PDB file of C-alpha atoms in Angstrom:
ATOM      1  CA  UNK G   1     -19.350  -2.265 -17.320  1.00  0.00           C
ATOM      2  CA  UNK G   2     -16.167  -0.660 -18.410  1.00  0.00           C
ATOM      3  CA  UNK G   3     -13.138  -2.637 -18.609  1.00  0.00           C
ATOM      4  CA  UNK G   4      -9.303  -2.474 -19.645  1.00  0.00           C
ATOM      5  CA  UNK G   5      -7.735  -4.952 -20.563  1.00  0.00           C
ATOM      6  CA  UNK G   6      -4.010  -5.429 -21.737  1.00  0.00           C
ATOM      7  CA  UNK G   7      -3.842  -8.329 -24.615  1.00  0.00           C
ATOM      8  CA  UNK G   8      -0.618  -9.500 -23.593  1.00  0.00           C
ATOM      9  CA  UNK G   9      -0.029 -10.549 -20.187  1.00  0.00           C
ATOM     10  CA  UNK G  10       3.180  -8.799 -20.135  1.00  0.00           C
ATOM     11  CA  UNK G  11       2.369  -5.600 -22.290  1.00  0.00           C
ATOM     12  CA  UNK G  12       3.835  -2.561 -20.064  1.00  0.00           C
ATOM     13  CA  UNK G  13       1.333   0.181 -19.786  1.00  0.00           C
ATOM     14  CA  UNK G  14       3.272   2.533 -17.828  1.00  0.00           C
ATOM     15  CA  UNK G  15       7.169   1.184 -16.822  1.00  0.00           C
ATOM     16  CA  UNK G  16       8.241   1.121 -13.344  1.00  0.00           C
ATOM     17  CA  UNK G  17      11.587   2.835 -12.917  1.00  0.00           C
ATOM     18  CA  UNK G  18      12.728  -0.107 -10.302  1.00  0.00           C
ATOM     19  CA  UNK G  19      11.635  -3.602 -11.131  1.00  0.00           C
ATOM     20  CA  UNK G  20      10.562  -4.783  -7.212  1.00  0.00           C
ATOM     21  CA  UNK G  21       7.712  -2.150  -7.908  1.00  0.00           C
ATOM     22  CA  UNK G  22       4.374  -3.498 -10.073  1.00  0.00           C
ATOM     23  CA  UNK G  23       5.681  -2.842 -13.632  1.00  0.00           C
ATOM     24  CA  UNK G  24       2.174  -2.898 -16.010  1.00  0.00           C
ATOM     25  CA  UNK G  25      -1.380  -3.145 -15.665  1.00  0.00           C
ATOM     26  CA  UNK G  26      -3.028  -6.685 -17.109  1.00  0.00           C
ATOM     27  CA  UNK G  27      -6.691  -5.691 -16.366  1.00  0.00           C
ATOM     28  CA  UNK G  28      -8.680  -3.421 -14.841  1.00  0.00           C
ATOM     29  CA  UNK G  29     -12.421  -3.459 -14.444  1.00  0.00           C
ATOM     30  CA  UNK G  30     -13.228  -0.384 -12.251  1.00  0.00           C
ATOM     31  CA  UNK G  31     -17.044  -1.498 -10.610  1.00  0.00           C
ATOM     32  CA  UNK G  32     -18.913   1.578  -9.153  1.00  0.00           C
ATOM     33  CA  UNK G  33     -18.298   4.318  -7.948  1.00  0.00           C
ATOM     34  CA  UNK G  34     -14.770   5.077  -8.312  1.00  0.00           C
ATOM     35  CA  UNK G  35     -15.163   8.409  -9.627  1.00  0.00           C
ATOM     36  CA  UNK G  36     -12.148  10.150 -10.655  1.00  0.00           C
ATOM     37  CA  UNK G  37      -9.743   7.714  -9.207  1.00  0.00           C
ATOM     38  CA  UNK G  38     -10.092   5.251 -12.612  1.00  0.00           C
ATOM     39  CA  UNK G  39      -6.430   5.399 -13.947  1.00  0.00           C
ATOM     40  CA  UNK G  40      -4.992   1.772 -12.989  1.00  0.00           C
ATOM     41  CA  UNK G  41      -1.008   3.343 -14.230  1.00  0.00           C
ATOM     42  CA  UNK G  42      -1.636   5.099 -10.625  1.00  0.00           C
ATOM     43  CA  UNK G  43      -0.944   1.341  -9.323  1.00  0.00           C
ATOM     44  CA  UNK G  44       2.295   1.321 -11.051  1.00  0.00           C
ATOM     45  CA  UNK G  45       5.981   2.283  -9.684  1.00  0.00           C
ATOM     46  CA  UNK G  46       7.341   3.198  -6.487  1.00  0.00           C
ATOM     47  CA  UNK G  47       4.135   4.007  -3.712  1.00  0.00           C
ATOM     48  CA  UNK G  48       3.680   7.876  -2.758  1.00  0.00           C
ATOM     49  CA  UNK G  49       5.878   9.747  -0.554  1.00  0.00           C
ATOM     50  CA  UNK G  50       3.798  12.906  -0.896  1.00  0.00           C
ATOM     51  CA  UNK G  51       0.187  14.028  -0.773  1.00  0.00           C
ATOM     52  CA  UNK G  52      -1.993  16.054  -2.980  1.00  0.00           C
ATOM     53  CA  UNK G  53      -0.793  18.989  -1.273  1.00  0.00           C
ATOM     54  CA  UNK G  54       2.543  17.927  -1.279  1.00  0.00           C
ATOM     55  CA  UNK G  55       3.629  17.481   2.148  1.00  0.00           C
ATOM     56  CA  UNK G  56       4.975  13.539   3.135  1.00  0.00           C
ATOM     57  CA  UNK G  57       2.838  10.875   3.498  1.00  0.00           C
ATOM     58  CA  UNK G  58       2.570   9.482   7.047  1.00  0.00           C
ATOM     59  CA  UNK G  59       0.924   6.809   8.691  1.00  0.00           C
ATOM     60  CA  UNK G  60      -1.868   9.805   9.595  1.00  0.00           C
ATOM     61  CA  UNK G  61      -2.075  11.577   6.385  1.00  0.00           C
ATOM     62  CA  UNK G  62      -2.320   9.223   3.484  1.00  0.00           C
ATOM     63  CA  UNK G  63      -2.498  10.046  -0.475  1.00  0.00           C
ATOM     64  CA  UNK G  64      -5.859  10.883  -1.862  1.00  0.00           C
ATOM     65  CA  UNK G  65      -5.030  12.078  -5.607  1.00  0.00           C
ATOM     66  CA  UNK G  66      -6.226  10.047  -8.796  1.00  0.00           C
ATOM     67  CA  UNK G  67      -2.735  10.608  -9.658  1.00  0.00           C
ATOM     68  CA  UNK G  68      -1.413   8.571  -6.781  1.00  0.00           C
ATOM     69  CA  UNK G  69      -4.555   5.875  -6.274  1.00  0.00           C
ATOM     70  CA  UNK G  70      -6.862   3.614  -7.874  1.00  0.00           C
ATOM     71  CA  UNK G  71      -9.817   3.103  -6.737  1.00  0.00           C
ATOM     72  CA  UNK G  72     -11.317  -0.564  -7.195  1.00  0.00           C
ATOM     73  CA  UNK G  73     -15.027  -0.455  -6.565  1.00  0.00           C
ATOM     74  CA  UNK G  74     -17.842  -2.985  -5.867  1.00  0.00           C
ATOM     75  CA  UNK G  75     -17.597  -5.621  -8.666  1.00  0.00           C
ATOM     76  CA  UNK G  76     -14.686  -3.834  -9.576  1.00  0.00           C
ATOM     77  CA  UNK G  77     -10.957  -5.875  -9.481  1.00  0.00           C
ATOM     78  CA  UNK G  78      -6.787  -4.415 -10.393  1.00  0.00           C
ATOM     79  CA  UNK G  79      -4.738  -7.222 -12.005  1.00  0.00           C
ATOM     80  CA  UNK G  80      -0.929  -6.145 -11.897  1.00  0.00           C
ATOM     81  CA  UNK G  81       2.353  -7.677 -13.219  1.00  0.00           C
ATOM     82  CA  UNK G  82       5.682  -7.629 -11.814  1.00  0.00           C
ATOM     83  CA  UNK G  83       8.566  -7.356 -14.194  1.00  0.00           C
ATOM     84  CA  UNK G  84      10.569 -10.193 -12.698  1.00  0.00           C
ATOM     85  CA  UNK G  85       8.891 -13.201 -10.392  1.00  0.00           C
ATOM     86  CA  UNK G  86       8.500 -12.227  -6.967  1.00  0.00           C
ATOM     87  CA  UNK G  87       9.938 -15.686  -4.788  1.00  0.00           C
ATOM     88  CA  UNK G  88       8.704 -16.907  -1.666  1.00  0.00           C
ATOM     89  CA  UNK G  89      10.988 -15.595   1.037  1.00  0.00           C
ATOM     90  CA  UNK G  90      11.464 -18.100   3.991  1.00  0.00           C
ATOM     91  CA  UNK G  91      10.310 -17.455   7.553  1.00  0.00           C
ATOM     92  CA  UNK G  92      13.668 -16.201   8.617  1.00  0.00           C
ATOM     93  CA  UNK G  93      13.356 -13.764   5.725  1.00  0.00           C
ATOM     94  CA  UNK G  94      11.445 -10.388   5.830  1.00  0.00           C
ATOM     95  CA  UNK G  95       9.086 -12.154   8.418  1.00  0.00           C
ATOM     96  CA  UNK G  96       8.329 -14.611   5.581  1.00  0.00           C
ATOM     97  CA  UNK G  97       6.749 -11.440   3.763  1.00  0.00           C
ATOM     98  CA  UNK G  98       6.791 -11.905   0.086  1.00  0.00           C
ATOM     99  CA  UNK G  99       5.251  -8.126  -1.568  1.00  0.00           C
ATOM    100  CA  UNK G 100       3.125  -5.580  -0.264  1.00  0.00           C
ATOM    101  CA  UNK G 101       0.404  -3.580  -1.354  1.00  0.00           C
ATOM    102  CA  UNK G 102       0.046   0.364  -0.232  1.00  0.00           C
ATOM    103  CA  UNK G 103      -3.307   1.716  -0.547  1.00  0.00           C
ATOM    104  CA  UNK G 104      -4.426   5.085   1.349  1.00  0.00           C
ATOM    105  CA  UNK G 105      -5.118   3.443   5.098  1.00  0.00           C
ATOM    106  CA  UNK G 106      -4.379   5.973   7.566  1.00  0.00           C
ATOM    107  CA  UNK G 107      -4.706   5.953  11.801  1.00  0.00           C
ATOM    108  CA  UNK G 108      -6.914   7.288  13.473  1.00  0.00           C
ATOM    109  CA  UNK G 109      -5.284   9.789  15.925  1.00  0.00           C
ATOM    110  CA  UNK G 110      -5.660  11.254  19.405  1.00  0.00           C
ATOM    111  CA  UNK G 111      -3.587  14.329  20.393  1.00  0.00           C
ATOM    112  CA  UNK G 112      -6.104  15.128  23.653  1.00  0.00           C
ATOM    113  CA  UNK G 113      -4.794  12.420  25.667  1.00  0.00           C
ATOM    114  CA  UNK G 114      -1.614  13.106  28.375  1.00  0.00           C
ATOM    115  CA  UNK G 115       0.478  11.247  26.179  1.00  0.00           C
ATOM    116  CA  UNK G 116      -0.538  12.520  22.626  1.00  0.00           C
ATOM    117  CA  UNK G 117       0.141  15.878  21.138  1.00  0.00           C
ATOM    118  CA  UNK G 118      -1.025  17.395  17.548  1.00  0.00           C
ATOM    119  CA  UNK G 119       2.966  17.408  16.556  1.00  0.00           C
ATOM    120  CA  UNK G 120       2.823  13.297  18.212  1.00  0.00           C
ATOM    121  CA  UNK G 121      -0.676  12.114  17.711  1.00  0.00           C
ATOM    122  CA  UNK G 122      -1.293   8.680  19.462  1.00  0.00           C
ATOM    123  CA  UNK G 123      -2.928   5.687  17.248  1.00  0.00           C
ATOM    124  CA  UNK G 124      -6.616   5.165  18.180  1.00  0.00           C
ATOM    125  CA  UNK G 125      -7.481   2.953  15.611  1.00  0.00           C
ATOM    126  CA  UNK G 126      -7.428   2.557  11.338  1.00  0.00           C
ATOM    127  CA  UNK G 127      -9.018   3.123   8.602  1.00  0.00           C
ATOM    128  CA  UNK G 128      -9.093   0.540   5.771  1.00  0.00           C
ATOM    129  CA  UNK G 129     -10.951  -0.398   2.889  1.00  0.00           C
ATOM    130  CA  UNK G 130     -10.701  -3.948   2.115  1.00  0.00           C
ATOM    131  CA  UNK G 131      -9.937  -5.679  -1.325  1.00  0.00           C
ATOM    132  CA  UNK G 132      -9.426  -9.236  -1.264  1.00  0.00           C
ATOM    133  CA  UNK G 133      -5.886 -10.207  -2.731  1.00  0.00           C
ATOM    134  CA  UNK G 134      -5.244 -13.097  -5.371  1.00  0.00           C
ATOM    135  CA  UNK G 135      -1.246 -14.271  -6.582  1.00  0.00           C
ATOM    136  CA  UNK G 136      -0.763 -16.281 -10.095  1.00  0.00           C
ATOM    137  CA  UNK G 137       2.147 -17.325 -11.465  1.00  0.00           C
ATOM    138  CA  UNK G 138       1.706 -17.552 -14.998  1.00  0.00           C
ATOM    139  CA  UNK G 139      -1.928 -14.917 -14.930  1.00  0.00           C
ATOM    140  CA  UNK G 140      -4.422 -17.793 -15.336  1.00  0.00           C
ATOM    141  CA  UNK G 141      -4.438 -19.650 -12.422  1.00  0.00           C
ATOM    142  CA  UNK G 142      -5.214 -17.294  -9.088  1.00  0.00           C
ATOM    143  CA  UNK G 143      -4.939 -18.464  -5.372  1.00  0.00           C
ATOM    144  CA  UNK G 144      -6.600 -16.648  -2.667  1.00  0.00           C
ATOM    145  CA  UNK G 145      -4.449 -14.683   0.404  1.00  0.00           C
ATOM    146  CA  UNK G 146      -5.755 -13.817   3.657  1.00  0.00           C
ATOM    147  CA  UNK G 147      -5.881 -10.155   4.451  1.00  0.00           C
ATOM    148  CA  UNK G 148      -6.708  -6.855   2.753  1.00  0.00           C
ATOM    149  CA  UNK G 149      -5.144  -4.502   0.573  1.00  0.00           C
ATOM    150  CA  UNK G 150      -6.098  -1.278   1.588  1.00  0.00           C
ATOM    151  CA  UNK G 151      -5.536  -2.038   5.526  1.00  0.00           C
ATOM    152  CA  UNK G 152      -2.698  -2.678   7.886  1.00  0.00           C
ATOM    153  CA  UNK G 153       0.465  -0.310   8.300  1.00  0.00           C
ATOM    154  CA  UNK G 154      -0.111   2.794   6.725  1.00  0.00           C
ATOM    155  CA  UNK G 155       2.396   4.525   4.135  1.00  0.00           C
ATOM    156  CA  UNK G 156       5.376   6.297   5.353  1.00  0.00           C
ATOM    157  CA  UNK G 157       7.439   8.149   2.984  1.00  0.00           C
ATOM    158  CA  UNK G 158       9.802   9.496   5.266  1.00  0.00           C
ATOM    159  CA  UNK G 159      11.634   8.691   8.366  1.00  0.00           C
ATOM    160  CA  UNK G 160      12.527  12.046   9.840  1.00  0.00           C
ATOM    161  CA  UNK G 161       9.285  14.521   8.965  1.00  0.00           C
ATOM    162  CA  UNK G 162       9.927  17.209  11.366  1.00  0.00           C
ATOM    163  CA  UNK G 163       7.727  17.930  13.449  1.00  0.00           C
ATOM    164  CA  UNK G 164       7.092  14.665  13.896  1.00  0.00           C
ATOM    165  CA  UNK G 165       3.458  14.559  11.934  1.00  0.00           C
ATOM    166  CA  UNK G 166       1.760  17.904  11.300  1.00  0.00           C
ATOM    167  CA  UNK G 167      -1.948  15.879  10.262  1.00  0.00           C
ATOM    168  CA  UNK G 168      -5.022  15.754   9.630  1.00  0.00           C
ATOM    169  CA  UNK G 169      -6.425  19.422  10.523  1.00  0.00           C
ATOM    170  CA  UNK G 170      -3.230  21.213   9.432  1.00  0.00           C
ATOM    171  CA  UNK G 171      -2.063  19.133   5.954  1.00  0.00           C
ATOM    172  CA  UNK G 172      -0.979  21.854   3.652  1.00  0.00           C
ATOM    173  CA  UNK G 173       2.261  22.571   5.491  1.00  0.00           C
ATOM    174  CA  UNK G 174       3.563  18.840   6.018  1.00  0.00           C
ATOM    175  CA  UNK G 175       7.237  19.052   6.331  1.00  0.00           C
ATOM    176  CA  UNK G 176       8.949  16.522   3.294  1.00  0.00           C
ATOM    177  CA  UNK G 177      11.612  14.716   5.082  1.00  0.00           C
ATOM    178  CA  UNK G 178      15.239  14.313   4.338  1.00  0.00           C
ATOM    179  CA  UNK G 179      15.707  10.409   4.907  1.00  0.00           C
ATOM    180  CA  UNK G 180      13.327   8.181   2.865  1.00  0.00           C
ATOM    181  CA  UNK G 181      11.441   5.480   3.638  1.00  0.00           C
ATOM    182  CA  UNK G 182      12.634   1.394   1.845  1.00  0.00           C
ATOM    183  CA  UNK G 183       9.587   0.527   0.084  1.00  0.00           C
ATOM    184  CA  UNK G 184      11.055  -3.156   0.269  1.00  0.00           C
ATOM    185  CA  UNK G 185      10.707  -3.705   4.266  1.00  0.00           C
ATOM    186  CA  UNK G 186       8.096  -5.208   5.209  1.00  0.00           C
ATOM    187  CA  UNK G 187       6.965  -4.292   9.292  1.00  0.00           C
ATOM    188  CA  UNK G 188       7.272  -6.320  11.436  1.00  0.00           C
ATOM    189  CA  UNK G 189       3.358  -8.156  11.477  1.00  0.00           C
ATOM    190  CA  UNK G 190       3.596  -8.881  14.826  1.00  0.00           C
ATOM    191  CA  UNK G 191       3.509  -4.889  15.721  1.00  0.00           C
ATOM    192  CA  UNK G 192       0.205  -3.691  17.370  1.00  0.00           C
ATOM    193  CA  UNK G 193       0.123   0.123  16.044  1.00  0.00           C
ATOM    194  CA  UNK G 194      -2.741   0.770  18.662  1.00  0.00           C
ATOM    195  CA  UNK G 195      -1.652   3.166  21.805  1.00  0.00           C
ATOM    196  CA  UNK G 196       1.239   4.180  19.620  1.00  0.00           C
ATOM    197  CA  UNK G 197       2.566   7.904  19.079  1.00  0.00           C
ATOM    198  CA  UNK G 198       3.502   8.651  15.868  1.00  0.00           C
ATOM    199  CA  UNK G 199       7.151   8.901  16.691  1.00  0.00           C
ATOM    200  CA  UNK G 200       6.552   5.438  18.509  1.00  0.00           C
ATOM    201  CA  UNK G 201       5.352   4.139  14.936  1.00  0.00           C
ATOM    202  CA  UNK G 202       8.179   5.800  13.495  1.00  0.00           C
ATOM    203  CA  UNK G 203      10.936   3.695  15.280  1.00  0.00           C
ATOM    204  CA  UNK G 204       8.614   0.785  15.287  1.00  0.00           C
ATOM    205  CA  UNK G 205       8.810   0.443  11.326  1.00  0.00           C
ATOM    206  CA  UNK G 206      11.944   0.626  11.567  1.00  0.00           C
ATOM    207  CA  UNK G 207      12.678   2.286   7.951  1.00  0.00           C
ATOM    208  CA  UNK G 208       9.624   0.377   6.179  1.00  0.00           C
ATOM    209  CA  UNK G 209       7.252   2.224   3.837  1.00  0.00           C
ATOM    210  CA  UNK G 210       4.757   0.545   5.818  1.00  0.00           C
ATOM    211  CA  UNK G 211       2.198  -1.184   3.255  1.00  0.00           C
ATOM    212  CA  UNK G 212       0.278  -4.523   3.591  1.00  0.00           C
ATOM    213  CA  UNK G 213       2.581  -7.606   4.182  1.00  0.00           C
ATOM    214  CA  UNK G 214       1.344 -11.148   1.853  1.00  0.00           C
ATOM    215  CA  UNK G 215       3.024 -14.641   2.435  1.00  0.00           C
ATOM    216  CA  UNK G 216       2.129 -16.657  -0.013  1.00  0.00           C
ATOM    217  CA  UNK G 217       3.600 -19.689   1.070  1.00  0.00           C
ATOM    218  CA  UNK G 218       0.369 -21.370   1.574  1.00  0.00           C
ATOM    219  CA  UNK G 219      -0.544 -21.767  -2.366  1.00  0.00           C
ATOM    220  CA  UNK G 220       2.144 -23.648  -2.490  1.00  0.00           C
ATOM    221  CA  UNK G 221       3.885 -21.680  -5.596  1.00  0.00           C
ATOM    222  CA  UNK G 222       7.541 -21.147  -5.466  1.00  0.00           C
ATOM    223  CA  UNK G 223       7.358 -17.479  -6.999  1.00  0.00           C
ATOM    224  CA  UNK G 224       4.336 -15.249  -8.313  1.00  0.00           C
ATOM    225  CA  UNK G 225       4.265 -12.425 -10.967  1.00  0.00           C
ATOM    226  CA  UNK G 226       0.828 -11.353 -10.971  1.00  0.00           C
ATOM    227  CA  UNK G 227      -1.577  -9.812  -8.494  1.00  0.00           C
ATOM    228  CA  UNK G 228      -5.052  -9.304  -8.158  1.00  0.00           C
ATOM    229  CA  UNK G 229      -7.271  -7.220  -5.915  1.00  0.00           C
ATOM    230  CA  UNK G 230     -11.002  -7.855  -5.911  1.00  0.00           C
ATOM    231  CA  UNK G 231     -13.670  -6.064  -4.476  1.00  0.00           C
ATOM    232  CA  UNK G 232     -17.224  -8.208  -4.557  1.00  0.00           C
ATOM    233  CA  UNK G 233     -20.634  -6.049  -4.646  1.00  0.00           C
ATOM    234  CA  UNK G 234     -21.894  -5.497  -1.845  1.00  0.00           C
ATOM    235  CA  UNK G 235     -18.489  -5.222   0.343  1.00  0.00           C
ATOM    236  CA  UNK G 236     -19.414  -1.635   1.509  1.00  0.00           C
ATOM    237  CA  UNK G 237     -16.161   0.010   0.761  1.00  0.00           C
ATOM    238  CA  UNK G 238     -13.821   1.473  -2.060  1.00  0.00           C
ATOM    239  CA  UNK G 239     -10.524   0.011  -1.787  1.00  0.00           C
ATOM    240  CA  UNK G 240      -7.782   2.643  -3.014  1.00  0.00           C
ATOM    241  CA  UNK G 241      -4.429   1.482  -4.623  1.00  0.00           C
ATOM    242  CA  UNK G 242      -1.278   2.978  -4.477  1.00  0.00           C
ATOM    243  CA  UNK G 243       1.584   0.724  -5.170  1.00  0.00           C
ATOM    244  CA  UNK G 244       2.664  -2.844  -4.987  1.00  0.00           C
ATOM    245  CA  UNK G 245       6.164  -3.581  -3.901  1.00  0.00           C
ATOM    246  CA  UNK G 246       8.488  -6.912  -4.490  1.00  0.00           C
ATOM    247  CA  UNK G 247      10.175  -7.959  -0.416  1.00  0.00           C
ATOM    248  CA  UNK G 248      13.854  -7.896  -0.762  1.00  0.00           C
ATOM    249  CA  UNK G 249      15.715 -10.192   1.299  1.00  0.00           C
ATOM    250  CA  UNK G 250      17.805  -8.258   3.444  1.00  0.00           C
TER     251      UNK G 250
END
């Protein structure tokens, strides 16, 4: 099976302009089927605002470039390192969100219903593709987080596309918004997205990216540096990488 590895656990492959973003690539080992989507730098740096055909990303219309994703596939796993450690933020802090991952999740959407219109599509559920997540402080020793990678709270690059999300059937003339998104907030986890209109979601991430919240309070570790996403044979899906990001306390 192919593999990459970086010698040095703290070699840069490709250098993150902003150091709360995932700053170098420690190993890769693609698994199957992952098809073009095999450069792990694409994990690196500040999560996509745009899509392939260059409108904004939006909780409905995710990335879905090699350029901008990763795919890790069955047997496959991403190891990435943060520049600086990434500290456990208290409860009272972020929502006791320590990073997030963005992968290419997007919602499901219903414009037919009274309340949902193809410029205000309504939520009807998400799509997600797994990838089990794994924190280490000093790259040897891994401890096991609950949750996905490639799930919960969809990327949004923008706050203010306009109309409010032009998806799906109609992508090559997204509008790129004006106001952009803090890849640093974490949403609130508490938020059920389901039932919600896209200008709804909008206000309800309150100028979050979006991405996949981790705590990592229960290992017990003070602060983390490394990540690792895992995807076991047999899981059934392809999870798809975009970006890690370090929680700043507000």
């Amino acid at each position: 099976m192919q593999k990459f590895l970086i010698a040095a656990a703290s070699a840069v492959v490709v250098s993150s302009a902003h150091a709360q973003f995932a700053d170098s690539v420690v190993e890769f080992i693609p698994g199957s089927n992952v098809g073009a989507f095999d450069d792990p730098s694409s994990a690196l740096g500040e999560p996509s605002r745009l899509t392939d055909s260059g409108g904004a990303t939006t909780p409905f219309f995710a990335a879905a470039d090699p350029s901008r994703l990763v795919t890790v596939g069955e047997g496959g796993s991403l190891t990435i390192a943060f520049a600086s450690p990434v500290v456990d933020n208290p409860a009272s802090v972020q929502f006791g969100i320590d990073f997030l991952v963005f992968g290419n999740a997007f919602f499901f959407d219903d414009f037919s219903s009274p309340q949902g219109t193809p410029e205000d599509p309504v939520a009807t559920g998400v799509f997600a593709e797994g990838g089990s997540v794994e924190v280490s402080a000093d790259g040897v020793n891994f401890f096991p987080l609950s949750g996905v990678a490639d799930g919960s709270f969809p990327t949004l690059g923008f706050t203010d596309p306009d109309p409010v999300l032009d998806i799906g059937f109609d992508g090559l003339d997204l509008p790129v918004g004006t106001t952009p998104t803090d890849f640093t907030i974490a949403v609130d986890p508490s938020l059920d997205p389901i039932g919600l209109s896209a200008s709804e979601l909008i206000a309800a991430y309150d100028g979050s990216g979006g991405g996949a919240g981790f705590d990592f309070s229960s290992t017990g570790l003070s602060s983390i540096q490394f990540v690792r996403i895992t995807n076991p044979v047999g899981s059934g899906v392809t999870p798809e990488i975009d970006g890690f990001a370090d929680v700043i306390p507000e």
